[in-house]
Short mmCIF file of C-alpha atoms in Angstrom, two decimals:
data_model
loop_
_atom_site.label_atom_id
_atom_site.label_comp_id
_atom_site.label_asym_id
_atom_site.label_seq_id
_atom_site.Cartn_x
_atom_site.Cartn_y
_atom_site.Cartn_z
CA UNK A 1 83.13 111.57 93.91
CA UNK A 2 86.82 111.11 92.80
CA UNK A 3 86.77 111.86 89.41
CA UNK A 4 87.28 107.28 88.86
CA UNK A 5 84.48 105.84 88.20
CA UNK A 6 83.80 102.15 88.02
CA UNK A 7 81.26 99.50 86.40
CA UNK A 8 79.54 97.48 87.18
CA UNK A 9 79.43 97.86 90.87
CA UNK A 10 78.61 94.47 91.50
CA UNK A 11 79.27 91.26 89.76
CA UNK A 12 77.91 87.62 89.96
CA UNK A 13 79.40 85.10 87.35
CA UNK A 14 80.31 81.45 86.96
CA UNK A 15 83.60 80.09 86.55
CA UNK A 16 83.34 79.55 83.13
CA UNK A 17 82.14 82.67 82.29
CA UNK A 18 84.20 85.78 80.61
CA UNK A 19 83.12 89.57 81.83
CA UNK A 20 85.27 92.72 81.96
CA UNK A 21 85.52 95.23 84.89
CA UNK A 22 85.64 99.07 83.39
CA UNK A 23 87.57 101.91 84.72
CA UNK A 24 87.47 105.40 84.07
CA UNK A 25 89.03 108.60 85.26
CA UNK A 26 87.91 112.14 84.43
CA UNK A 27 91.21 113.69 85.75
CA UNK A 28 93.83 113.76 83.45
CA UNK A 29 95.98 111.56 85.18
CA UNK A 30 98.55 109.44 83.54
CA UNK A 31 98.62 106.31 85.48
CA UNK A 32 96.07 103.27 86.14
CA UNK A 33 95.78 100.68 88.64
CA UNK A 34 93.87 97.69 89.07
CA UNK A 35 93.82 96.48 93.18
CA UNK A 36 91.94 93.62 94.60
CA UNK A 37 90.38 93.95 98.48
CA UNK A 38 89.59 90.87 100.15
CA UNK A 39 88.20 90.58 104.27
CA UNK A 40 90.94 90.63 106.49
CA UNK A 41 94.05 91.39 103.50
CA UNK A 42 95.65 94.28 102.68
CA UNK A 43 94.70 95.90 99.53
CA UNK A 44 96.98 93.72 97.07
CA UNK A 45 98.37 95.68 93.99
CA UNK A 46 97.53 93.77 90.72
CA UNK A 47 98.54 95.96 87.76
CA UNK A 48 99.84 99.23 86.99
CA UNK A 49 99.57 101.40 83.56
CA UNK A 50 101.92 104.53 83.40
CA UNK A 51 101.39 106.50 80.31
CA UNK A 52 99.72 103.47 78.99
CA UNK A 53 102.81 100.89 79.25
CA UNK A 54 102.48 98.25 81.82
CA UNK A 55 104.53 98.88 84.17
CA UNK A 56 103.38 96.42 86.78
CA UNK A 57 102.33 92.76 86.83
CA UNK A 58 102.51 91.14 91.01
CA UNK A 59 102.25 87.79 89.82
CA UNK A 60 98.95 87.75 88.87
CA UNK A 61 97.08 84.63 87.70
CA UNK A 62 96.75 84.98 83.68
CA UNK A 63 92.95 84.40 84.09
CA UNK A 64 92.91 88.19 84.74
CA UNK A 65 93.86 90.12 81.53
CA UNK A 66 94.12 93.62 81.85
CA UNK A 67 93.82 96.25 79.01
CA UNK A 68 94.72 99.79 78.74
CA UNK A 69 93.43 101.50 75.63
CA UNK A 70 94.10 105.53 76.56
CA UNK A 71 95.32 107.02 79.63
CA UNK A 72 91.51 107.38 81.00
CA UNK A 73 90.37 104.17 80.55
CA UNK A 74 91.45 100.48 82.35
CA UNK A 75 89.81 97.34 81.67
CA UNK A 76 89.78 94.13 83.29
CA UNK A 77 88.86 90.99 81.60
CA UNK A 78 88.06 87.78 83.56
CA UNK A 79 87.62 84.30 82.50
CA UNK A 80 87.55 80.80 84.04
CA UNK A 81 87.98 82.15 87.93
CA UNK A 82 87.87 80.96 91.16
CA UNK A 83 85.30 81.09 93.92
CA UNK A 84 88.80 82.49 95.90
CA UNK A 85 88.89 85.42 93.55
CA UNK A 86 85.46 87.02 94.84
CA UNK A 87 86.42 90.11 96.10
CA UNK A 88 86.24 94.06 95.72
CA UNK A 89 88.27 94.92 92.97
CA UNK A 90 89.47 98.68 92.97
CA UNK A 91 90.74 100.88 90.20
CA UNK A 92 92.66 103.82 91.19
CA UNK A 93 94.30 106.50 89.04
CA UNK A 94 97.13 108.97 90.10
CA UNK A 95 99.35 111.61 88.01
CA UNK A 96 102.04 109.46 86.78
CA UNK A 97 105.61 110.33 87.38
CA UNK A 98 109.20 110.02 85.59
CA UNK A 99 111.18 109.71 88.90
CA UNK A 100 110.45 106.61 91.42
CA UNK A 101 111.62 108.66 95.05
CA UNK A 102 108.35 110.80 95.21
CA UNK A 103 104.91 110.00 95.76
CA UNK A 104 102.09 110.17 93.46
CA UNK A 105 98.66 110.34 95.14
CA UNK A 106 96.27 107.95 94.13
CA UNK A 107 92.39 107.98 94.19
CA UNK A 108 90.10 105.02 93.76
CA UNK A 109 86.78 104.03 91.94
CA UNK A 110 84.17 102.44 94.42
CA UNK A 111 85.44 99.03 93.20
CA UNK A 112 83.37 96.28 91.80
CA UNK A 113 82.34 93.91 94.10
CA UNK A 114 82.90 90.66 92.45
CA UNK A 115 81.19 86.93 93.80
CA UNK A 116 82.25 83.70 91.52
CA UNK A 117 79.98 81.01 92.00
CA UNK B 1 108.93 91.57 100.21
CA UNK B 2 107.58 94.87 102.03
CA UNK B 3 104.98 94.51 104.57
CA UNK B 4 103.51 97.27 106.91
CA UNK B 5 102.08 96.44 110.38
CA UNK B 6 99.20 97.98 112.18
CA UNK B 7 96.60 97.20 114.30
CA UNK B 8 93.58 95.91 113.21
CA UNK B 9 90.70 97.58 115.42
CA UNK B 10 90.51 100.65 117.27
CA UNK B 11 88.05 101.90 119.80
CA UNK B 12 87.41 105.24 121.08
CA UNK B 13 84.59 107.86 122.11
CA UNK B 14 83.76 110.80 120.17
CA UNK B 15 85.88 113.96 121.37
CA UNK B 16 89.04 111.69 122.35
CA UNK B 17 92.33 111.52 120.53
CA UNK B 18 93.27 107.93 118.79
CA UNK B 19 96.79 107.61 117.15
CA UNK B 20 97.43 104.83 114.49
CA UNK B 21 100.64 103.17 114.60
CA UNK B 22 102.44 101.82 111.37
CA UNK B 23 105.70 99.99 111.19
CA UNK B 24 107.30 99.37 107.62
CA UNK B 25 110.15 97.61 106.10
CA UNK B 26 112.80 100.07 104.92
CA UNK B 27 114.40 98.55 102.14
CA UNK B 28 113.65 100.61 98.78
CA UNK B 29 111.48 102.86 101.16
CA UNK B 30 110.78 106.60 100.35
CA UNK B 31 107.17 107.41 102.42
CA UNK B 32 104.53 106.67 104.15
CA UNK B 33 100.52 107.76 102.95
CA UNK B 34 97.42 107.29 104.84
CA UNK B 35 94.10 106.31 103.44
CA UNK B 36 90.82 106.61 105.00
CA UNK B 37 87.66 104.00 103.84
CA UNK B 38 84.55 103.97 105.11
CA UNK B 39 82.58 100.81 104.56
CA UNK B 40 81.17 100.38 101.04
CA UNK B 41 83.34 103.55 99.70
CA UNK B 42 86.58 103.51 98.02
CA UNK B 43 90.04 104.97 99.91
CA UNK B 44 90.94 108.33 99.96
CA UNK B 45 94.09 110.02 100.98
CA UNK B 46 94.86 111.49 103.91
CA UNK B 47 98.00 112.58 104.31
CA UNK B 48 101.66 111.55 103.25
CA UNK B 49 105.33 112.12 104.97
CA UNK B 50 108.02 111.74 102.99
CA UNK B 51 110.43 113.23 105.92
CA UNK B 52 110.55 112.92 109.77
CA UNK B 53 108.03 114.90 111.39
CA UNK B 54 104.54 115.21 111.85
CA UNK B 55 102.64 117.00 109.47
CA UNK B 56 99.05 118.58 110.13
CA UNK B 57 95.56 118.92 107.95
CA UNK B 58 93.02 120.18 110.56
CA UNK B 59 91.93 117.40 112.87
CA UNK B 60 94.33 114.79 111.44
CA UNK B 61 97.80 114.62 111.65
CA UNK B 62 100.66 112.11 110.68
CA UNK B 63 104.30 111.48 112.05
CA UNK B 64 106.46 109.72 110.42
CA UNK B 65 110.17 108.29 112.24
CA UNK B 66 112.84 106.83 109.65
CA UNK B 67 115.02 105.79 112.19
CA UNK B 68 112.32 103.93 114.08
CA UNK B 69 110.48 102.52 110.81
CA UNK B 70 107.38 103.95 112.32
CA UNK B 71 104.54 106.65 111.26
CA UNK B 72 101.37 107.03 113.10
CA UNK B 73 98.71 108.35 112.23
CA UNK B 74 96.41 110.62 115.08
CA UNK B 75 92.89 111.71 114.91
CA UNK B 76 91.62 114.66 117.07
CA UNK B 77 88.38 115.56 118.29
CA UNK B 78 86.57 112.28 117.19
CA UNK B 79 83.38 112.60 115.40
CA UNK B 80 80.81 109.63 114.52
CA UNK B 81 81.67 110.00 110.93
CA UNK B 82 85.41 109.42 111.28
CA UNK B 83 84.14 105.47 112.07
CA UNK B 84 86.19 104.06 109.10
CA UNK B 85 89.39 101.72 108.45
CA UNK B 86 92.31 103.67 108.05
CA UNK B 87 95.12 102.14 106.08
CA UNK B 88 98.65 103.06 106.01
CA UNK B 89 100.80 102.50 102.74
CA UNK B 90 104.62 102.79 102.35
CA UNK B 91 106.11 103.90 98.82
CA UNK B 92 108.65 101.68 97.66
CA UNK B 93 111.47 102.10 94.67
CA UNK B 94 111.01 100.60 91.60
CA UNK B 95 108.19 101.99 89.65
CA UNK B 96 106.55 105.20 90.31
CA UNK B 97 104.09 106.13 92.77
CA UNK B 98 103.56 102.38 93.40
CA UNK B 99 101.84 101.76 97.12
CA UNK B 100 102.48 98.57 99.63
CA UNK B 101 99.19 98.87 101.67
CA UNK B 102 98.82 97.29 105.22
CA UNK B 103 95.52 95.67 106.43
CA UNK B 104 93.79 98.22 107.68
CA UNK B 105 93.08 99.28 111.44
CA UNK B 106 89.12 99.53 111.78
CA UNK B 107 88.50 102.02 114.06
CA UNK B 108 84.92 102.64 115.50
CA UNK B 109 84.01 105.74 117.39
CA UNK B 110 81.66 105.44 119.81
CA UNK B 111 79.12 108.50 121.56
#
């Protein structure tokens, strides 16, 4: 357990459907991040939420809408995908920092493992 | 933009020593983390250098080599349940604590 947790674990939709991925950390951390895995890729960075500003947007299609209510909770909202965005999709949170030369440790949610049909 | 390079499968018996290698772009560079996932689980962290040198958490250890745009990462003592992909990220400028992963090097221990 990381203290991120993640619903629902797995997903199964249609193209034309709309569903949200949920993200929520118990530790007091000030920054979000939404991640997609897929086979044989490296873990591509999709969003970022510092102190609930986005901070962060890598060219992301606008099909996936993310949503940052508090510091402890990160939504992603999905409508009309592709059968190329099945993947696991991996929210991580980390402290949040004001200078960009140091690192801030991250730690993920089990991810929601997401098929489009 | 950044990329990091490492191999993508590792094989070794339990016991033995394995070292990772990662190479990484140095433009807007400032260090290099490791993250451990086993299958089905989410990453964790391992480790992170932010200067040369090899730094040391019980059976793991990383290196890191600005000058060579290299870390590695080595494993000691190889147990069955370090079977797992282990992926190295560099932290780049620009906005905080932000992570360039590479693909992963799957490395299965074997008895």
């Amino acid at each position: 357990e990381t203290g991120v947790t993640q619903t629902p674990r797995h997903l199964v939709m249609g193209m034309t459907n709309k569903k949200s991925l949920k993200c929520e950390q118990h530790l007091g951390h000030n920054a979000m991040y939404w991640y997609k895995q897929s086979a044989k890729k490296p873990l591509e960075l999709m969003f970022v939420y510092n102190f609930k500003e986005q901070t962060e947007n890598n060219s992301v299609p606008s099909r996936f809408s993310p949503e940052c209510p508090n510091s402890s909770h990160l939504f992603l909202h999905l409508h009309t995908l592709q059968p190329e965005d099945s993947a696991l999709y991996l929210c991580a949170s980390s402290q949040g920092l004001t200078s960009g030369s140091s690192l801030d440790t991250q730690y993920f949610g089990p991810g929601t493992r997401l098929t489009v049909l | 933009g950044q990329s990091l390079e490492q191999p993508s499968e590792v094989t070794a018996v339990e016991g033995a020593i394995v070292q990772i290698n990662c190479t990484y772009q140095t433009s807007g560079f400032y260090g290099l983390s490791w993250y451990q996932q086993h299958d089905g689980g989410a990453p964790t962290f391992l480790s992170y250098n932010a200067l040369d040198g090899l730094e040391e958490t019980g059976r793991f250890s990383s290196f890191l080599s600005r000058s060579d745009s290299y870390g590695y990462l080595l494993l000691q003592e190889l147990q069955m349940k370090d079977s797992a992909s282990y992926f190295c990220a560099g932290g780049y400028g620009g906005s905080q604590g932000n992570l360039i992963f590479g693909k992963g090097t799957k490395l299965s221990v074997k008895p």
